[in-house]
XYZ file of C-alpha atoms in Angstrom:
591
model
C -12.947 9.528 -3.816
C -11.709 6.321 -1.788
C -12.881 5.964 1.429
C -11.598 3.520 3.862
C -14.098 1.245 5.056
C -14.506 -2.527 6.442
C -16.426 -5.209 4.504
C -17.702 -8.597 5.574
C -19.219 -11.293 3.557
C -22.771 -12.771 4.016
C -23.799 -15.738 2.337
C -20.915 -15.033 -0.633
C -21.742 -10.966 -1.150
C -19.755 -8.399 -0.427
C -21.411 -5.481 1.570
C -19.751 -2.618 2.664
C -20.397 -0.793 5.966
C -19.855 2.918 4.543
C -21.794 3.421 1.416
C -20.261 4.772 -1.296
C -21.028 8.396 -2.491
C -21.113 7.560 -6.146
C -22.553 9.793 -8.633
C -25.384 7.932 -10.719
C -25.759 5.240 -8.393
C -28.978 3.604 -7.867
C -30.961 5.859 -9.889
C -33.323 4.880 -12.857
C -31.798 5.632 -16.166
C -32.951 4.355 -20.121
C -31.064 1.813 -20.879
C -27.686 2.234 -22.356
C -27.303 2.409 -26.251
C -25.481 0.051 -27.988
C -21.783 0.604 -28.269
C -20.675 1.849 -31.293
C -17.216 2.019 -33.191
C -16.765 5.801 -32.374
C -17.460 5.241 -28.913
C -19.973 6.598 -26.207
C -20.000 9.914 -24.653
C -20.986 11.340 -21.983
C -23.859 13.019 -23.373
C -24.790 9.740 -24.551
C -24.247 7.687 -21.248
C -23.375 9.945 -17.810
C -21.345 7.273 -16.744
C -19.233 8.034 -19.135
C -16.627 10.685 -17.590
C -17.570 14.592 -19.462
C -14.855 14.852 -21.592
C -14.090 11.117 -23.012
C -15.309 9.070 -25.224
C -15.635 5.215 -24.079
C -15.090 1.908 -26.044
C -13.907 -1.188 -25.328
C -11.480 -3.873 -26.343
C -10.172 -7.214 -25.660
C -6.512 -9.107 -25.911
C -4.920 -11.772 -24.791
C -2.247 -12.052 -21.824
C 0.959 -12.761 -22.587
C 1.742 -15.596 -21.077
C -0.059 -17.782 -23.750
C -2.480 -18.890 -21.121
C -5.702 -18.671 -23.703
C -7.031 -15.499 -20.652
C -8.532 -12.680 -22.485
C -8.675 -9.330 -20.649
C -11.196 -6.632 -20.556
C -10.096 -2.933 -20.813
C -12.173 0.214 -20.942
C -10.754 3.026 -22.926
C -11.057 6.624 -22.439
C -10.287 9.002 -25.144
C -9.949 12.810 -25.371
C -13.834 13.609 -26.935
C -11.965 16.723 -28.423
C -9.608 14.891 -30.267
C -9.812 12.871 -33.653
C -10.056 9.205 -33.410
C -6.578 8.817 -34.779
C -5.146 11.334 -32.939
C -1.929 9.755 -30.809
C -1.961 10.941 -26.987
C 0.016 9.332 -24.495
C -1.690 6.944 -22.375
C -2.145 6.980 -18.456
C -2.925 2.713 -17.805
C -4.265 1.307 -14.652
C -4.869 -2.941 -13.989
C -7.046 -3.734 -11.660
C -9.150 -6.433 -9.711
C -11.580 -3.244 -9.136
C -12.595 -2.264 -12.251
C -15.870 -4.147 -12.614
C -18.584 -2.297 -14.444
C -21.161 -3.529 -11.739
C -18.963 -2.322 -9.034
C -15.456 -1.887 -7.292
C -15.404 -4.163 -4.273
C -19.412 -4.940 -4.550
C -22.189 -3.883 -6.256
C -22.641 -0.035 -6.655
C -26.208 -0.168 -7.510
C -25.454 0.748 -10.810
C -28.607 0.474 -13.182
C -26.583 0.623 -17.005
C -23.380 -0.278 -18.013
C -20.119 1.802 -18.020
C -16.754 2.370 -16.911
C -15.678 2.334 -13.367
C -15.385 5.474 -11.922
C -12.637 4.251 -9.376
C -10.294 7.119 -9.989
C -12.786 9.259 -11.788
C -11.093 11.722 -8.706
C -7.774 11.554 -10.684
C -9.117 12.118 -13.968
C -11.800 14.803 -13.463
C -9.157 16.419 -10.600
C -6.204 16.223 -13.497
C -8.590 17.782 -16.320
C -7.214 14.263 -18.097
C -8.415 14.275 -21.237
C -8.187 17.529 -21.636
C -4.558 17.727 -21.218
C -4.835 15.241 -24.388
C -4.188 11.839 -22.310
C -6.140 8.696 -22.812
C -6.657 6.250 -19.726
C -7.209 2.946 -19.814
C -8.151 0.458 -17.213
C -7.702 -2.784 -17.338
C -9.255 -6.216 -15.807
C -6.952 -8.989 -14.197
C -7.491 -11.854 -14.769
C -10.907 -13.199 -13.103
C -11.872 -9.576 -12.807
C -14.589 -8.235 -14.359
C -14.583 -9.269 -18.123
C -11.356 -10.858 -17.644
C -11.184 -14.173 -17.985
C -9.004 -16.887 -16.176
C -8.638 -17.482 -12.625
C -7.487 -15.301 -10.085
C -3.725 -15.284 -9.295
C -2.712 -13.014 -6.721
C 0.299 -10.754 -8.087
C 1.509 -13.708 -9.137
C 3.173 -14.941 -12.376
C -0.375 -14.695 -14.417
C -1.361 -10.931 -12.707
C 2.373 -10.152 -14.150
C 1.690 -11.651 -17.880
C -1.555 -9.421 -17.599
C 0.176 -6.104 -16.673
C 2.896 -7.122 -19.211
C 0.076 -7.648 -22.393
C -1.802 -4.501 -20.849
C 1.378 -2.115 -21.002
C 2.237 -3.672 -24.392
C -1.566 -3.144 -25.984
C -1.946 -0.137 -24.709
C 1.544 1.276 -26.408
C 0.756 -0.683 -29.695
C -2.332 1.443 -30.241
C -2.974 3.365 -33.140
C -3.899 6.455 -31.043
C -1.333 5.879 -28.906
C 2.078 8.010 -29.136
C 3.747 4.310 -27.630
C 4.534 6.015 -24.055
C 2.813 4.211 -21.217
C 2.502 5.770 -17.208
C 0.776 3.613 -14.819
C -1.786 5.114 -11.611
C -2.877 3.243 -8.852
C -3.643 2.957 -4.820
C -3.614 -0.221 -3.249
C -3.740 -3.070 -5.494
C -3.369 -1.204 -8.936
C -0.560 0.741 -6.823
C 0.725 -3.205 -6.565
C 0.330 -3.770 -10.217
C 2.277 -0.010 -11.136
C 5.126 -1.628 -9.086
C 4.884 -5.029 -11.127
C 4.979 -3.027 -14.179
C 8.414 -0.896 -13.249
C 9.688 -4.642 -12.288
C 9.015 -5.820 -16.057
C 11.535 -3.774 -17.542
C 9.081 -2.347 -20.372
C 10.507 0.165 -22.701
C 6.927 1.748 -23.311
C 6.268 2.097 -19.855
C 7.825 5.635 -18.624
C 6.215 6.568 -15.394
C 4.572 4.623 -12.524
C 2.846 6.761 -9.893
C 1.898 3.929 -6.974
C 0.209 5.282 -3.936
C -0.236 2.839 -0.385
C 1.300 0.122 -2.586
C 2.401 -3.788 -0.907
C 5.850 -3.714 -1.470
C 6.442 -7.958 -0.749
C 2.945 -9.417 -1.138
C 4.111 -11.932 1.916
C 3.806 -9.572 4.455
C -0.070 -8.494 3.581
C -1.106 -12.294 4.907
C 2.043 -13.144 6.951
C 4.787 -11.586 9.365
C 8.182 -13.709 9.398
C 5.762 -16.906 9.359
C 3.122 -15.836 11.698
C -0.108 -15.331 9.870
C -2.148 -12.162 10.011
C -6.270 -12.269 10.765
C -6.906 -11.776 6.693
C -4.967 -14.542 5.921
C -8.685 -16.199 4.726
C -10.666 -13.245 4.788
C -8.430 -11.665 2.229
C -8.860 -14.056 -0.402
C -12.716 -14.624 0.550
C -12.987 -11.308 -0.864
C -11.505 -11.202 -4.134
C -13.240 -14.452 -4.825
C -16.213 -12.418 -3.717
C -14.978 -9.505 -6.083
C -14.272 -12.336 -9.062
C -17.593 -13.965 -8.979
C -19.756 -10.104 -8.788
C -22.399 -10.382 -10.954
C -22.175 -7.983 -14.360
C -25.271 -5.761 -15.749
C -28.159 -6.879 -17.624
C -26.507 -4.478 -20.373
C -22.986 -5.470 -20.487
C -22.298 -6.828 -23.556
C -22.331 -10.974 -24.393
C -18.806 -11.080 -24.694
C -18.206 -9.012 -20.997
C -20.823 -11.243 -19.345
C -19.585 -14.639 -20.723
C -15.998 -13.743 -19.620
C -17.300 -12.080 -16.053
C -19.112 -15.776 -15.590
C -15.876 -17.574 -16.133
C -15.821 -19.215 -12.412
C -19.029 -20.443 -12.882
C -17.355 -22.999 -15.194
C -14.083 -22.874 -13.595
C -15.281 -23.996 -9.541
C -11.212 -24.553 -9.474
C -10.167 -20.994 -9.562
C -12.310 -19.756 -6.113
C -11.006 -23.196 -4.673
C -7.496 -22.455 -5.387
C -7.497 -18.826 -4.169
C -8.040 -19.660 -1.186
C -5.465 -22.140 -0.805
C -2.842 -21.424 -2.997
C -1.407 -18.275 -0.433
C -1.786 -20.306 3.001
C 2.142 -21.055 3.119
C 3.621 -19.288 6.045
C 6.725 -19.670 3.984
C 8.279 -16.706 2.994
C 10.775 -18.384 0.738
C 8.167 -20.814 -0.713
C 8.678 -20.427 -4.400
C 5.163 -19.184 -4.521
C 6.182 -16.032 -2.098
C 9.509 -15.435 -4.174
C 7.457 -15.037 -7.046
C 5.393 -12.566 -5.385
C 8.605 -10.333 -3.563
C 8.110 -7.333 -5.806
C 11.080 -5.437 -3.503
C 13.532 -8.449 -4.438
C 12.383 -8.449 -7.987
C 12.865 -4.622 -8.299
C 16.721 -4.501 -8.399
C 18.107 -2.854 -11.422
C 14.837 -1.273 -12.776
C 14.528 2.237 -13.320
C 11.355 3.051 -14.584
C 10.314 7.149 -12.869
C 8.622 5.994 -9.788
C 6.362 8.761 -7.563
C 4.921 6.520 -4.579
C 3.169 7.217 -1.188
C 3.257 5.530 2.030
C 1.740 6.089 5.294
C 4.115 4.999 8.343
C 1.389 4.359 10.422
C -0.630 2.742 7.917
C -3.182 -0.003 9.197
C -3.956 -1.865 5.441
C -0.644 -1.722 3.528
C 2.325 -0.937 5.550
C 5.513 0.115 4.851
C 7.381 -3.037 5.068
C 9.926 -3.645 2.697
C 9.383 -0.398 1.171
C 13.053 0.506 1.809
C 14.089 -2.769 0.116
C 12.091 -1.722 -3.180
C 13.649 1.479 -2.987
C 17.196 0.712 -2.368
C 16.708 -1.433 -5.460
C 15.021 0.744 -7.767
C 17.794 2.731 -9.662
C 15.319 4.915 -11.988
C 14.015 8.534 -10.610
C 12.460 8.026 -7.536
C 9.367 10.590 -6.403
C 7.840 10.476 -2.845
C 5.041 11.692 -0.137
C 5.674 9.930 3.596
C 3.986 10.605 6.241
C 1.556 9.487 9.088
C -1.298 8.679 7.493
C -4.186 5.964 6.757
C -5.133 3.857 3.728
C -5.672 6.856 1.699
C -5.057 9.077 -1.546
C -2.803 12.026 -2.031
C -5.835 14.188 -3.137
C -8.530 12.922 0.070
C -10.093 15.002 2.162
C -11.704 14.442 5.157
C -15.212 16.185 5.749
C -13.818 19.114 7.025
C -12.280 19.368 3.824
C -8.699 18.619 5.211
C -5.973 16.604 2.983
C -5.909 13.179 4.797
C -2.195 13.361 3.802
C -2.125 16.797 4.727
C 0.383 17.996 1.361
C -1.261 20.245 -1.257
C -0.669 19.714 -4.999
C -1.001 16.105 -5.114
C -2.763 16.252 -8.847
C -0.586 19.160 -9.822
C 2.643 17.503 -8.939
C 1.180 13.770 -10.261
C 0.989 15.698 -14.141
C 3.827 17.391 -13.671
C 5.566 14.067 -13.342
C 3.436 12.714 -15.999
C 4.453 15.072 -18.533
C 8.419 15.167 -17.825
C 8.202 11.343 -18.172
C 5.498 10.920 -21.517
C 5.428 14.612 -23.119
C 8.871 15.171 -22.543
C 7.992 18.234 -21.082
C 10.187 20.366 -18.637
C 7.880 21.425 -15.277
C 7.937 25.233 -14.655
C 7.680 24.551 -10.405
C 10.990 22.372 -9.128
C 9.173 19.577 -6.718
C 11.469 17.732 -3.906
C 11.902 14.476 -4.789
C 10.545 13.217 -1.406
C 8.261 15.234 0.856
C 7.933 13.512 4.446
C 6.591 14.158 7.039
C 7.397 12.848 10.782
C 5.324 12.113 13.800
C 5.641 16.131 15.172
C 3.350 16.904 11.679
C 6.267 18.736 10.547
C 7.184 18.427 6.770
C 10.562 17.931 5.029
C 11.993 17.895 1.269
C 14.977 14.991 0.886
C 16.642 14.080 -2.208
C 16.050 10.304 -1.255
C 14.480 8.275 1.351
C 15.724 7.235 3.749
C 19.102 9.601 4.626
C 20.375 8.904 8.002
C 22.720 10.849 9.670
C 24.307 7.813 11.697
C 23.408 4.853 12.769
C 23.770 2.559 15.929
C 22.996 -0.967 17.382
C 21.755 -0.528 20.307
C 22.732 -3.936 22.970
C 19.237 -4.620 24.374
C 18.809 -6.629 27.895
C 18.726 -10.359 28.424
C 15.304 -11.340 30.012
C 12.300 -14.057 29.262
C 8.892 -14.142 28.496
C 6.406 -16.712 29.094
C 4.655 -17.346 25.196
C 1.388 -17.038 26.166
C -0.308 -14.686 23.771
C -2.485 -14.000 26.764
C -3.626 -10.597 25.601
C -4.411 -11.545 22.630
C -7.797 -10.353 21.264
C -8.326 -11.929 17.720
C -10.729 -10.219 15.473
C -13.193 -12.074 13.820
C -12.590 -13.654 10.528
C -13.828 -10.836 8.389
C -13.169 -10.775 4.673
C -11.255 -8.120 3.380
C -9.611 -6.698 0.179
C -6.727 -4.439 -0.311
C -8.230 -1.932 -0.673
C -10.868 -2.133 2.802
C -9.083 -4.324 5.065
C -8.060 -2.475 8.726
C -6.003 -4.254 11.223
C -7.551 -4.532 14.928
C -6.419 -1.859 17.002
C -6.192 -2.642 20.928
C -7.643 -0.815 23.454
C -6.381 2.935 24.713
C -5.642 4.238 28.281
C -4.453 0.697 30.620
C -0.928 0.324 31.531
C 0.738 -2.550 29.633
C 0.278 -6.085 31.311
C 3.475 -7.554 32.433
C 2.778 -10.548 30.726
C 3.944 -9.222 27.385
C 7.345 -9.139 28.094
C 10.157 -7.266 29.201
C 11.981 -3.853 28.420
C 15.367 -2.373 27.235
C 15.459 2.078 27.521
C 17.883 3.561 26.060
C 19.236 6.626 27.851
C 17.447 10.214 27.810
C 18.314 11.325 24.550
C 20.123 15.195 25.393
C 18.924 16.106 22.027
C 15.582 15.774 19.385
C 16.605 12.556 17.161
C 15.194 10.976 14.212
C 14.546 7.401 14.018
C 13.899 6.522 10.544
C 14.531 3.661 7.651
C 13.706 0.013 8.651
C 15.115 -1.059 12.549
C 16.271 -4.475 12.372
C 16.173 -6.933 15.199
C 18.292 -9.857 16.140
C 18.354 -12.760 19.347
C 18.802 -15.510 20.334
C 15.830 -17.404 21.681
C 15.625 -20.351 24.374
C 12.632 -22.295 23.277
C 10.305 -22.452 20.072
C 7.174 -20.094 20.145
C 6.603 -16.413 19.134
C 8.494 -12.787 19.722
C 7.075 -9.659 19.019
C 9.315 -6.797 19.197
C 7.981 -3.522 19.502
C 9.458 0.303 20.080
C 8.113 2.886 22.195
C 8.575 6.577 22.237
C 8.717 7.257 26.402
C 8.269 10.555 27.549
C 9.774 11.856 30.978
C 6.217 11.045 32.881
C 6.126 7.349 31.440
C 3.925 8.557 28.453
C 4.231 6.194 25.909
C 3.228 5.679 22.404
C 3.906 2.611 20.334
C 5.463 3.693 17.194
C 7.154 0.796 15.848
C 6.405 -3.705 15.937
C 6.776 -6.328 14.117
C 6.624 -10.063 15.169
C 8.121 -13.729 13.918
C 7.785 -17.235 14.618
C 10.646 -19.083 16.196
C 10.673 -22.257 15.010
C 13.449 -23.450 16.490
C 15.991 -21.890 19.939
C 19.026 -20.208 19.029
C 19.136 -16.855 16.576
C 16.406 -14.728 15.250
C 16.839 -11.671 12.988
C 14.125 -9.851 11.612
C 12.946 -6.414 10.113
C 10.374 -4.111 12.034
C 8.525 -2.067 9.754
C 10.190 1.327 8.141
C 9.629 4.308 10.366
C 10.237 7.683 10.317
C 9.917 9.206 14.492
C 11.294 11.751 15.894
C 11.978 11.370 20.009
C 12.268 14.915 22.091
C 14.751 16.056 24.195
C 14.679 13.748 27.115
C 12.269 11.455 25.999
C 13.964 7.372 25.872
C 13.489 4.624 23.445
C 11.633 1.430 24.972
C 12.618 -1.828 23.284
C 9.859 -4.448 24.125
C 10.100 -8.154 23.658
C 7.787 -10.908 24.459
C 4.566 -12.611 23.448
C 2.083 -11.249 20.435
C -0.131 -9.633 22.821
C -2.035 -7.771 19.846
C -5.044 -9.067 17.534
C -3.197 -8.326 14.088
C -1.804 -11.393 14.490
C -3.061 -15.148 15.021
C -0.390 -16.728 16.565
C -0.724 -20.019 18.089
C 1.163 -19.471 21.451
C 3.153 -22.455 22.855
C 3.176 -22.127 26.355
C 7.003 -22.228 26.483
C 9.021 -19.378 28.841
C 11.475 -18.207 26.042
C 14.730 -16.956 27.408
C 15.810 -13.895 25.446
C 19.852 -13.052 24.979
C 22.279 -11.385 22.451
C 19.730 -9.314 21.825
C 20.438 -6.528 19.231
C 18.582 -3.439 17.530
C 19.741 -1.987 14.374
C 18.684 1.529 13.894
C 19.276 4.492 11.107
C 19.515 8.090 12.836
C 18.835 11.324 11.355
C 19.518 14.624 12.505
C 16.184 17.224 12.668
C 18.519 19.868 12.888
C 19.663 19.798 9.261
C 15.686 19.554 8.070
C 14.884 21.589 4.746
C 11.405 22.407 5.507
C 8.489 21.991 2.765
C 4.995 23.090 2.403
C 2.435 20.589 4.351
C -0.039 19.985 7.304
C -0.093 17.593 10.644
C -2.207 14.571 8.610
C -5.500 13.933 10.618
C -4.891 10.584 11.024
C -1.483 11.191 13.262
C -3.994 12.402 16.410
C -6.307 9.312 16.031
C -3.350 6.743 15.900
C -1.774 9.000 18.805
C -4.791 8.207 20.921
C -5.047 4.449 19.397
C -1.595 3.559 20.756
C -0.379 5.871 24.281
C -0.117 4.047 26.743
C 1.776 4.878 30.479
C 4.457 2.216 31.284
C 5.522 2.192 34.613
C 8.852 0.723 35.883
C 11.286 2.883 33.237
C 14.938 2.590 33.825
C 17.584 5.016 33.277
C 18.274 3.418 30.148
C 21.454 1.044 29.328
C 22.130 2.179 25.835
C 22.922 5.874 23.893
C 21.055 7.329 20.943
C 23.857 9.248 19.681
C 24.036 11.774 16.651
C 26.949 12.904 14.810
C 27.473 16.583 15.050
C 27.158 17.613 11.225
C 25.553 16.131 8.206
């Protein structure tokens, strides 16, 4: 099971701050026996899941870059060697045999048991699938330096997807599983345009990988820490049993001192139309594709967010599968220890095969699934043929007014290091009424009915000075109530217009509650902004936003996601000084 959890770095290792439950971990065991042709069993090794038989292989990438990558393969133990079974692939920077993001305390060799969840939950390999994980490059016993979802990581999903379908034992029919970064590296694969890749199930992926270190060229507090820790990830040290081969290859930065030194420079550019960001734009690159896509997202997520996740979408022409909600950095299947499904839907493994088999078997499910399941900010579930579907949409005229660009409640976190799969933005303090430093407000009017806010709100202005705008939207209740719901924030590097996405949403506002529109400094640590000083005079100011209807909701099986009460308490506030609101949130009166 993933848990979420923060790391730091000390001195170059990685140490987490919640230990990982992990079966076998950091217990005395005789030493592994040598791997065989046939493979090694569970009986033989326990690391080994019960059920599969484990070897190992090696290939090149295919970009003709001289990297060789590492994979671990799982096979069905009930199965003849040259029996063909689809294959279920996942490439990964966490797929180390020592550990995922640091050491496990692992005392003999064997395959990662990252999603051991998925394929002990799934009954895998008895279903007759093999799974295969793979190594980026830098990773593990991957060779070659570490390129961050860049145009190597691609080559390496690319020869992964093509090995694994060029098997013997396999039937040529590919599906790729991830969360986090191998969710990153399922969306990479769709983007490739692979014949033998026929189902990618992505969960909490980074839809543009500019907008994990950067917001509209303001950088975010793991702009260093982030790639501190996959250098920290690249460089952990393998077993005293690995094999010569996986040890030579895991010791590759020793050699290469470039590749660490490069990570951490190559993704400083605040740039999002650097040619090393475009390369990286997986939203952009996904037009046309059509590769079966299932995905998750959290709304409120605080690791990957859902920004540009409507691009990606909107782009994607295949068969598109979803589960939105409010929800953390976590996976379909996680429970919490009161045993409650952190994304509150049940089914998660059941539906994941189902999709699995339409897709690789070619087999018809029995049980018709919605193709998205989303949930809003009431905990209340819905089934949509699509995401998003608006019922109509508005721009809402916002105020004039200025701000001085002070970034005076600012509190930066410290530099912590963090991956993908760990990192947590800072949340500010609960229970104070907003400073009037941070800007101003627009309200819209009391809306007379429950309405939807949903897709991705876009902003425009036009700013007075150079400095920084942060734009954020507030659900107001009649008492001054507030929660934050909504924010994004850019750099203006020049006066005159600024347009700009917030994140995608999906918040529904009560009868006689108002929208607050807020713009002025960053006063919030998940961004280090350099404030200039300047009083930036705000005009023309517009807000694009998609409405939907609750009224015409088709209502699906699911539960209020934990996480909604904690970010509920992370982010009310009471705002004093509402006005009766200068703009309408209106609804058309049928679908």
């Amino acid at each position: 099971m993933s848990i979420l959890r923060r790391t730091t770095i000390t001195a170059g290792t990685l140490i987490t701050a919640v230990t990982l439950a992990v079966s076998g971990a950091a217990t005395a065991a005789p030493a592994a026996p040598a791997l065989k042709s046939d493979g090694v069993t569970h009986e033989q090794n326990p690391r080994v899941p019960d059920g599969a038989v484990w070897t190992e292989a090696y290939f090149p990438s295919a970009d003709g870059s001289g990297v060789e990558l590492h994979a671990d393969v799982l096979r069905p133990a009930h199965l003849p060697a040259h029996a063909k079974t689809p294959v279920i692939l996942a490439v990964s920077s966490y797929f180390s045999h020592a550990g995922q993001t640091g050491p496990q305390g692992w005392t003999r060799t064997g395959p990662s048991d990252r999603f051991a969840d998925f394929t002990s939950g799934t009954d895998l390999f008895q279903r007759g699938y093999t799974y295969v994980m793979v190594d980026l490059r830098g990773f593990g016993g991957s060779t070659g330096c570490l390129d961050w979802v860049g145009p190597g990581e691609q080559a390496d999903v690319k020869a992964a997807i093509q090995w694994t379908a060029s098997r013997p034992w396999s039937t040529g029919k590919v599906g790729m599983y991830g969360k986090s970064y191998d969710a990153v590296t399922g969306l990479v694969g769709n983007n490739l345009r692979l014949r033998a890749l026929k189902a990618v199930v992505a969960q909490e992926p980074v839809w543009d990988m500019y907008n994990y270190l950067f917001s509209n060229g303001v950088p975010r507090p793991n702009v260093t820490g982030t790639p501190n820790a996959y250098n920290s990830i690249a460089t952990m040290a393998p077993l005293p049993d690995d094999s010569a081969r996986y040890q030579a290859n895991a010791a590759y930065e020793q050699s290469h001192p470039e590749c660490l030194a490069d990570n951490l420079t190559n993704n400083n550019n605040p740039d999002p139309d650097s040619a090393y960001w475009r390369a990286r734009d997986l939203a952009a690159q996904a037009k046309g594709t059509d590769t079966p896509l299932f995905v998750t997202q959290g709304f409120i997520e605080n690791n990957t967010k859902p920004e540009d996740m409507q691009q990606y979408l909107d782009n994607h022409r295949g068969v598109e599968r979803g589960w939105l909600g409010q929800w953390e950095h976590v996976r379909g299947n996680e429970t919490n220890e009161d045993g409650q499904l952190l994304q509150g839907r049940a089914g998660f493994f059941d539906e994941v095969m189902r999709f699995y088999d339409r897709y690789l078997k070619n087999k018809e499910p029995g049980v018709r699934d919605p193709a998205f399941a989303i949930e809003d900010n009431t905990g209340e579930w819905r089934a949509q043929p699509a995401w998003p579907v608006s019922t109509s949409s508005t721009t809402a005229v916002l105020s004039d007014g200025q701000y001085v660009d002070d970034g005076i409640a600012s509190t930066l976190a410290a530099d912590g290091q963090w991956d993908m799969e760990n990192y947590t933005d800072p949340v500010p303090p609960a229970g104070r009424r907003l400073a009037p430093a941070l800007g101003y407000f627009s309200w819209s009017k009391p809306v007379t009915s429950r309405v939807r806010i949903t897709a991705t709100p876009r902003v425009t202005l036009r700013a007075g000075a150079p400095g920084n705008v942060m734009v954020r939207l507030w659900d107001v209740a009649e008492d001054g109530t507030a929660v934050m719901f909504d924010e994004n924030v850019a750099l203006i590097e020049r006066a005159g217009r600024v347009a700009f996405d917030l994140k995608s949403t999906d918040w529904t506002l009560e009868t006689g509650h108002q929208l607050g529109v807020q713009i002025g400094t960053i006063g919030s640590g998940s961004w280090r902004d350099t404030p200039s000083g300047n009083t930036i005079t705000v005009s023309r100011a517009r807000l694009d936003l998609a409405l939907q209807d609750p009224r015409f909701d088709r209502p699906t099986q699911g539960d209020r996601s934990p996480f909604l009460d904690t970010y509920l308490r992370q982010y009310t506030r009471t705002l004093t000084g509402v006005g009766e609101g200068t703009f309408r949130l209106a609804l058309r009166s049928r679908q």
